[in-house]
XYZ file of C-alpha atoms in Angstrom:
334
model
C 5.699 20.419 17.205
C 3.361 17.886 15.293
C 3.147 16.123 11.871
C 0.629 16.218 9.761
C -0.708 15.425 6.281
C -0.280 18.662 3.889
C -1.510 17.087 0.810
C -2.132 13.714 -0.509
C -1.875 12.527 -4.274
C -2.524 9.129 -6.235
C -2.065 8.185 -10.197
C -3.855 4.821 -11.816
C -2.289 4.184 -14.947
C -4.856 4.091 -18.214
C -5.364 0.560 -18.717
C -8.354 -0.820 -17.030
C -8.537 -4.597 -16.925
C -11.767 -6.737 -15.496
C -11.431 -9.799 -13.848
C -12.506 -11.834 -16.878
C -9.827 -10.341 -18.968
C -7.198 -11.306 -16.528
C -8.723 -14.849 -15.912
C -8.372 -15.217 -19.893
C -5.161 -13.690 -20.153
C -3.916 -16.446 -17.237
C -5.685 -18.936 -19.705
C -8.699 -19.651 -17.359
C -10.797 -20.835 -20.334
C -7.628 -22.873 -21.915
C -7.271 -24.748 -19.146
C -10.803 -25.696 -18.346
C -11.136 -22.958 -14.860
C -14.024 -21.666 -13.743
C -14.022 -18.116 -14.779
C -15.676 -15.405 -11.753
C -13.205 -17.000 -9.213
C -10.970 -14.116 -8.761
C -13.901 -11.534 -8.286
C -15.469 -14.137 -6.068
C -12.523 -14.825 -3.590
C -11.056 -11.279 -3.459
C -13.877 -9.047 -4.266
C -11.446 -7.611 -7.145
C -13.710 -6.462 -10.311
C -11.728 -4.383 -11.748
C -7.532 -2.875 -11.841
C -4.949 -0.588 -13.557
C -2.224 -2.040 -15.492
C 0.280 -0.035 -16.284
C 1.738 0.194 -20.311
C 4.839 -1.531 -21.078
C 6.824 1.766 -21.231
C 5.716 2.931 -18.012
C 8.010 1.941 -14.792
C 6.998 2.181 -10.522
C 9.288 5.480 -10.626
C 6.766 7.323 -13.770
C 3.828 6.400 -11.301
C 5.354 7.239 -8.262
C 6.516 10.579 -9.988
C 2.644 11.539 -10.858
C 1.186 10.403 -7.133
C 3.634 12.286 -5.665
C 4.106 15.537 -8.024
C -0.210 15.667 -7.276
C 0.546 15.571 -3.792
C 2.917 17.924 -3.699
C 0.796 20.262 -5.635
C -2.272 19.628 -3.194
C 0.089 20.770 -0.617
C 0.441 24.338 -1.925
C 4.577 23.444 -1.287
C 6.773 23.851 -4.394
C 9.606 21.257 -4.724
C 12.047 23.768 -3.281
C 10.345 23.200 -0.315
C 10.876 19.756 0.100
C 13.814 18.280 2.423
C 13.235 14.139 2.011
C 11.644 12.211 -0.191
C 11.148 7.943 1.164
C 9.896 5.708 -2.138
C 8.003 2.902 -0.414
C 7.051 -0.239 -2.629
C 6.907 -4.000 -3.111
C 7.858 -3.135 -6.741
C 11.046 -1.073 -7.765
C 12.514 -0.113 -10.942
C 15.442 -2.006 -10.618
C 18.309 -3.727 -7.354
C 20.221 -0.625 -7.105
C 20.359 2.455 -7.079
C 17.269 3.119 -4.645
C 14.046 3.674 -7.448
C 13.891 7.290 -4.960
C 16.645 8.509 -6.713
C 14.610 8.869 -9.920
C 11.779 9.940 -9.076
C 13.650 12.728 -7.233
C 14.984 13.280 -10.397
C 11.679 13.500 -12.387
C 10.340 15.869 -9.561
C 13.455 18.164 -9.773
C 14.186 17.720 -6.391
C 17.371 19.831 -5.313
C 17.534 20.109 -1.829
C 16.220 16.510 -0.437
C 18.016 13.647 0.607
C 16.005 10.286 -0.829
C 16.064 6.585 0.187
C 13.595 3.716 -0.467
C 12.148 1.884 2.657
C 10.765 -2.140 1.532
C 8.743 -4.168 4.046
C 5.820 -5.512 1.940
C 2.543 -3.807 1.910
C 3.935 -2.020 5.228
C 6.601 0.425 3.869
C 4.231 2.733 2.710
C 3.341 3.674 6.899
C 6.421 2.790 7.650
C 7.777 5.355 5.815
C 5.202 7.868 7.372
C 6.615 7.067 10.885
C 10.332 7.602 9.548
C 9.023 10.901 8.587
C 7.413 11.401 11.638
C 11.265 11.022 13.066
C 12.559 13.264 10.452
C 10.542 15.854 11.220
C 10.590 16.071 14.470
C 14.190 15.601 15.270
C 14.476 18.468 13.174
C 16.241 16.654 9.985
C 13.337 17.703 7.405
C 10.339 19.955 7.758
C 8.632 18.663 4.436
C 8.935 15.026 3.313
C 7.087 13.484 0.734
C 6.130 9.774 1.350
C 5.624 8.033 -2.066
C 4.702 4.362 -3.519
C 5.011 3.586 -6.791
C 3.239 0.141 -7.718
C 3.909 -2.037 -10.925
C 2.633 -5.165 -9.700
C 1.373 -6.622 -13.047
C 4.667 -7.311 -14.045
C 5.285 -9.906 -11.264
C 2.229 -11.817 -12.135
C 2.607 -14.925 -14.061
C 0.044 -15.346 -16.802
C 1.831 -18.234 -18.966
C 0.277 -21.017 -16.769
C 0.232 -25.085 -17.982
C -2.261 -26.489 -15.936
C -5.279 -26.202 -14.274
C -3.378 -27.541 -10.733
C -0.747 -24.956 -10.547
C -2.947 -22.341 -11.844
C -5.421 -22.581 -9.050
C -2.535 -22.560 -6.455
C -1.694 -18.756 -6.811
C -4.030 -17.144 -9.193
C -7.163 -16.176 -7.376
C -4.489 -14.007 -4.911
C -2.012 -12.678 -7.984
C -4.358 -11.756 -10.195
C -6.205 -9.374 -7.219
C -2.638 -7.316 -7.500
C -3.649 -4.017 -9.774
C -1.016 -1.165 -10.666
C -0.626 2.314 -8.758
C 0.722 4.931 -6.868
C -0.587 7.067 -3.831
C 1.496 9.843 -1.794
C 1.461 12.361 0.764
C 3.584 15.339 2.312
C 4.234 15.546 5.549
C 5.391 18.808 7.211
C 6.011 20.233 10.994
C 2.783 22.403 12.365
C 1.738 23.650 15.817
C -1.831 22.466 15.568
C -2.794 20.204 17.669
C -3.032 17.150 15.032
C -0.936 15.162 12.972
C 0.236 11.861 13.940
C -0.174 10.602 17.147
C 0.649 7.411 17.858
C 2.183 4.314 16.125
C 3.191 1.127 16.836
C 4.454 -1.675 14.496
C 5.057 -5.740 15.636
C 7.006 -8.395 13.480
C 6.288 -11.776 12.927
C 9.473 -13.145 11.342
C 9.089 -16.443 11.578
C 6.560 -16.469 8.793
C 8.854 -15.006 6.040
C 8.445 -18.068 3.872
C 5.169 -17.186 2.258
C 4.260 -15.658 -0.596
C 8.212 -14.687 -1.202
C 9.037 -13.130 -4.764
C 12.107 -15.254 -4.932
C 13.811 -13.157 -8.369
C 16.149 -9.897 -8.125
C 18.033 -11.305 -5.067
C 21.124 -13.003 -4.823
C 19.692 -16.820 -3.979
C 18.032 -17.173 -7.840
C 20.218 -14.011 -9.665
C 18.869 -15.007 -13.123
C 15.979 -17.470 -12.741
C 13.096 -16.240 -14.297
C 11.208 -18.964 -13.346
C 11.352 -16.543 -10.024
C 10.350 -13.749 -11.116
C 6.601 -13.690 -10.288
C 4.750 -13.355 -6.991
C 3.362 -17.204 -6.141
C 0.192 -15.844 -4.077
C 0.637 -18.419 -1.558
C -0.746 -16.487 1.271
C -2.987 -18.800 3.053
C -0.950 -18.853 6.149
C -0.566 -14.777 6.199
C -4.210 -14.533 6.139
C -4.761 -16.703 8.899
C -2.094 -14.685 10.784
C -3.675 -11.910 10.105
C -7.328 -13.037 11.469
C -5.547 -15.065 14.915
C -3.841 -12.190 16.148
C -5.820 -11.151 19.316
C -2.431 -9.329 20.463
C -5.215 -5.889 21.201
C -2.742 -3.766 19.152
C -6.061 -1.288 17.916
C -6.821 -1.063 21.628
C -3.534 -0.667 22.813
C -3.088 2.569 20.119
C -6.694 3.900 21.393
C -5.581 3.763 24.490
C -2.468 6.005 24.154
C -4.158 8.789 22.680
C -7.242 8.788 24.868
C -9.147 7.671 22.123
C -12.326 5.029 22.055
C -13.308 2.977 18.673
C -16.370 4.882 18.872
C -14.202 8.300 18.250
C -12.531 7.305 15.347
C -13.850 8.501 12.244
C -12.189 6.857 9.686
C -10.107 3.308 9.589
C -7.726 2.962 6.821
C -7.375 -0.277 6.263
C -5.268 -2.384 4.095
C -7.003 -3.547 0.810
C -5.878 -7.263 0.440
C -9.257 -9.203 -0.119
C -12.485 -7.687 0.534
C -13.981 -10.995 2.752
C -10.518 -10.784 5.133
C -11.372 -6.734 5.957
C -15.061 -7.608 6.737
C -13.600 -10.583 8.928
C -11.739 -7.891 10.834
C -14.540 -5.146 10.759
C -16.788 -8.198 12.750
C -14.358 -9.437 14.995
C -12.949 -5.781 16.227
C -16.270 -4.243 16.008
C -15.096 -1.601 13.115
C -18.144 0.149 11.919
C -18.026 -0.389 8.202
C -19.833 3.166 7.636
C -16.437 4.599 8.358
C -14.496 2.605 6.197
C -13.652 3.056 2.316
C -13.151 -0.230 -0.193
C -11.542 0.611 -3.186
C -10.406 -3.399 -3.578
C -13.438 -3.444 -6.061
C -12.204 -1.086 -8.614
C -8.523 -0.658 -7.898
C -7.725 -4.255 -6.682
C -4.648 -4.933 -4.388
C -2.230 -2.145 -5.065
C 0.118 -3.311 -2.076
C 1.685 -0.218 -0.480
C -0.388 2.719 -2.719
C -3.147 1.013 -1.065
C -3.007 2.782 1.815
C -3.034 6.687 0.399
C -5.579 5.595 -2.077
C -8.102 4.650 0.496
C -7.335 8.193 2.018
C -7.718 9.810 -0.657
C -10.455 8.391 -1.602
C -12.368 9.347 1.360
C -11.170 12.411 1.222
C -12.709 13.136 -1.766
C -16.184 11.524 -0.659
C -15.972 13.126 2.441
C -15.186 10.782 4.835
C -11.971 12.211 5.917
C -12.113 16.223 6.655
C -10.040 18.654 8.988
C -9.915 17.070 12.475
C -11.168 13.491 11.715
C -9.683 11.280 13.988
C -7.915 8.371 11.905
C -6.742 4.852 12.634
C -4.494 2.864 9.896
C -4.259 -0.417 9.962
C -1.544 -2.089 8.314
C -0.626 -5.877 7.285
C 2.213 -7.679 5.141
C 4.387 -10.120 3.920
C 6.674 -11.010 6.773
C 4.520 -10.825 8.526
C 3.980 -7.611 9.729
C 1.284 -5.430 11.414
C 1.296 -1.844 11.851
C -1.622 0.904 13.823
C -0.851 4.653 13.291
C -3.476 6.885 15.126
C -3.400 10.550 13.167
C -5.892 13.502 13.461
C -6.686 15.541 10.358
């Protein structure tokens, strides 16, 4: 038995916001900033914000209630459902309760997985589990992103505003999903492999909603302080990509598509040089959708699968990268 992708699904709230408008609404201009910095650090031209009234479990709900519907499966039919976000709707109960309940799920078991821009293919290799230990045969793998409301905009001077801005303002609002299900093709997922880095936990930490500053709301933003992750990220010659290829009798040359994590759009091309990616077989959607943490992910997918860069048998590599710090390779054939 393998797993593979029935149907995938995404949902961008209305609200489009540019750069600029962010850079004004963080009070570039008031505090004498050089407006263009965002766009020129991160790539990010455009994201989605989502409206006051709408919460990570309405967008989760529409990502994964398309990708459910793209999967021919009716909600009957599925077993689990794993909500996998930076953002939630609230500490407890798990934000996978209610979207279950918004779907009308009857017969699945739900949990949330967190571990920053990671849970998203983390929850795909729970899945994976599920699935093939016979637990679920259809499990719908969901994120749910509300990032906007984490980012501080009420800045006082130009100092602190330069510290975390550039990085926070990047974050965009979103959800992407997909179904997983038991076949006897020969695809599905592959291979996957995830390595921790724990001892670099103490950047870019969204302090608020935990127990060390209950009711601080001077916590309650993300800081952006992720100078040190990035240069994690581009050190690590640990040959994890190789390692992955390797297992499934795969060279870089074979893959068709690499789905990579959308944090800034100079870090990705760093990688794409230094592992010898070819960037034809990549998608960006940083540009238009900005950073939408762990919907990133099955919006790039997608994405290409809408432009035709992912079809039935395409060999597919996933890259992952997060807070943590965390990487993450999952090798999967279409």
């Amino acid at each position: 038995m393998n797993v593979e992708i029935k149907g995938t699904g995404i949902y961008l709230p209305e609200k489009v916001v540019t750069s600029y408008e962010a850079e004004e609404m963080a009070g570039y201009s008031r505090l004498g900033a050089r407006n263009g910095l965002v766009k020129m650090i991160t790539g990010v031209e455009t994201r989605h914000y989502a409206g006051e009234d709408e919460y990570c479990s309405d967008i989760a709900y529409m990502a994964a209630k398309n990708a459910i519907e793209n999967s021919k499966l009716s909600v009957e039919d599925i077993d689990a459902l794993i909500f996998c976000s930076v953002t939630q709707d609230f500490a407890e109960p798990a934000t996978a309760n209610v979207v279950a309940d918004k779907l009308n799920l009857k017969n699945a078991f739900v949990f949330d997985v967190k571990n920053g821009c990671n849970a998203f293919l983390q929850g795909m290799d729970i899945a994976d589990s599920l699935i093939k230990t016979g637990k679920a045969n259809n499990v719908v793998i969901v994120s749910g992103e509300v990032l906007s409301k984490w980012v501080k905009f009420d800045y006082f001077n130009q100092e602190e505003l330069m510290i975390g801005s550039p990085v926070t303002l990047s974050l965009g609002d979103g959800g992407g999903a997909f179904v997983l299900g038991s076949t006897e093709k020969n695809r599905g997922i592959l291979s996957s492999k995830f390595k921790s880095y724990p001892d670099l936990w103490n950047n870019n930490v969204m302090w608020g909603g935990g127990v060390r500053f209950p009711r601080n709301p001077d916590k309650m933003y993300i800081p952006g302080t992720t100078k040190k992750l990035i240069e994690k990220q581009l050190s690590i010659r640990d040959d994890l990509i190789e390692k992955e290829l390797r297992k499934v009798n795969w060279k870089l040359e074979d893959v068709d598509f690499f789905a990579t994590t959308q944090a800034a759009k100079w870090v990705n091309k760093k990688i794409y040089e230094e592992t010898g990616i070819d960037e034809s077989k990549v998608s960006s959607v940083i540009e238009k959708w900005g950073n939408v943490a762990c919907s990133n992910l099955p919006l790039v997918v997608h994405d290409a699968i809408l432009d035709g860069k992912i079809k039935e048998g395409s060999k597919v590599l996933f890259i992952g990268a997060a807070v943590g710090f965390s990487t993450c390779v999952i090798a999967l054939q279409f």
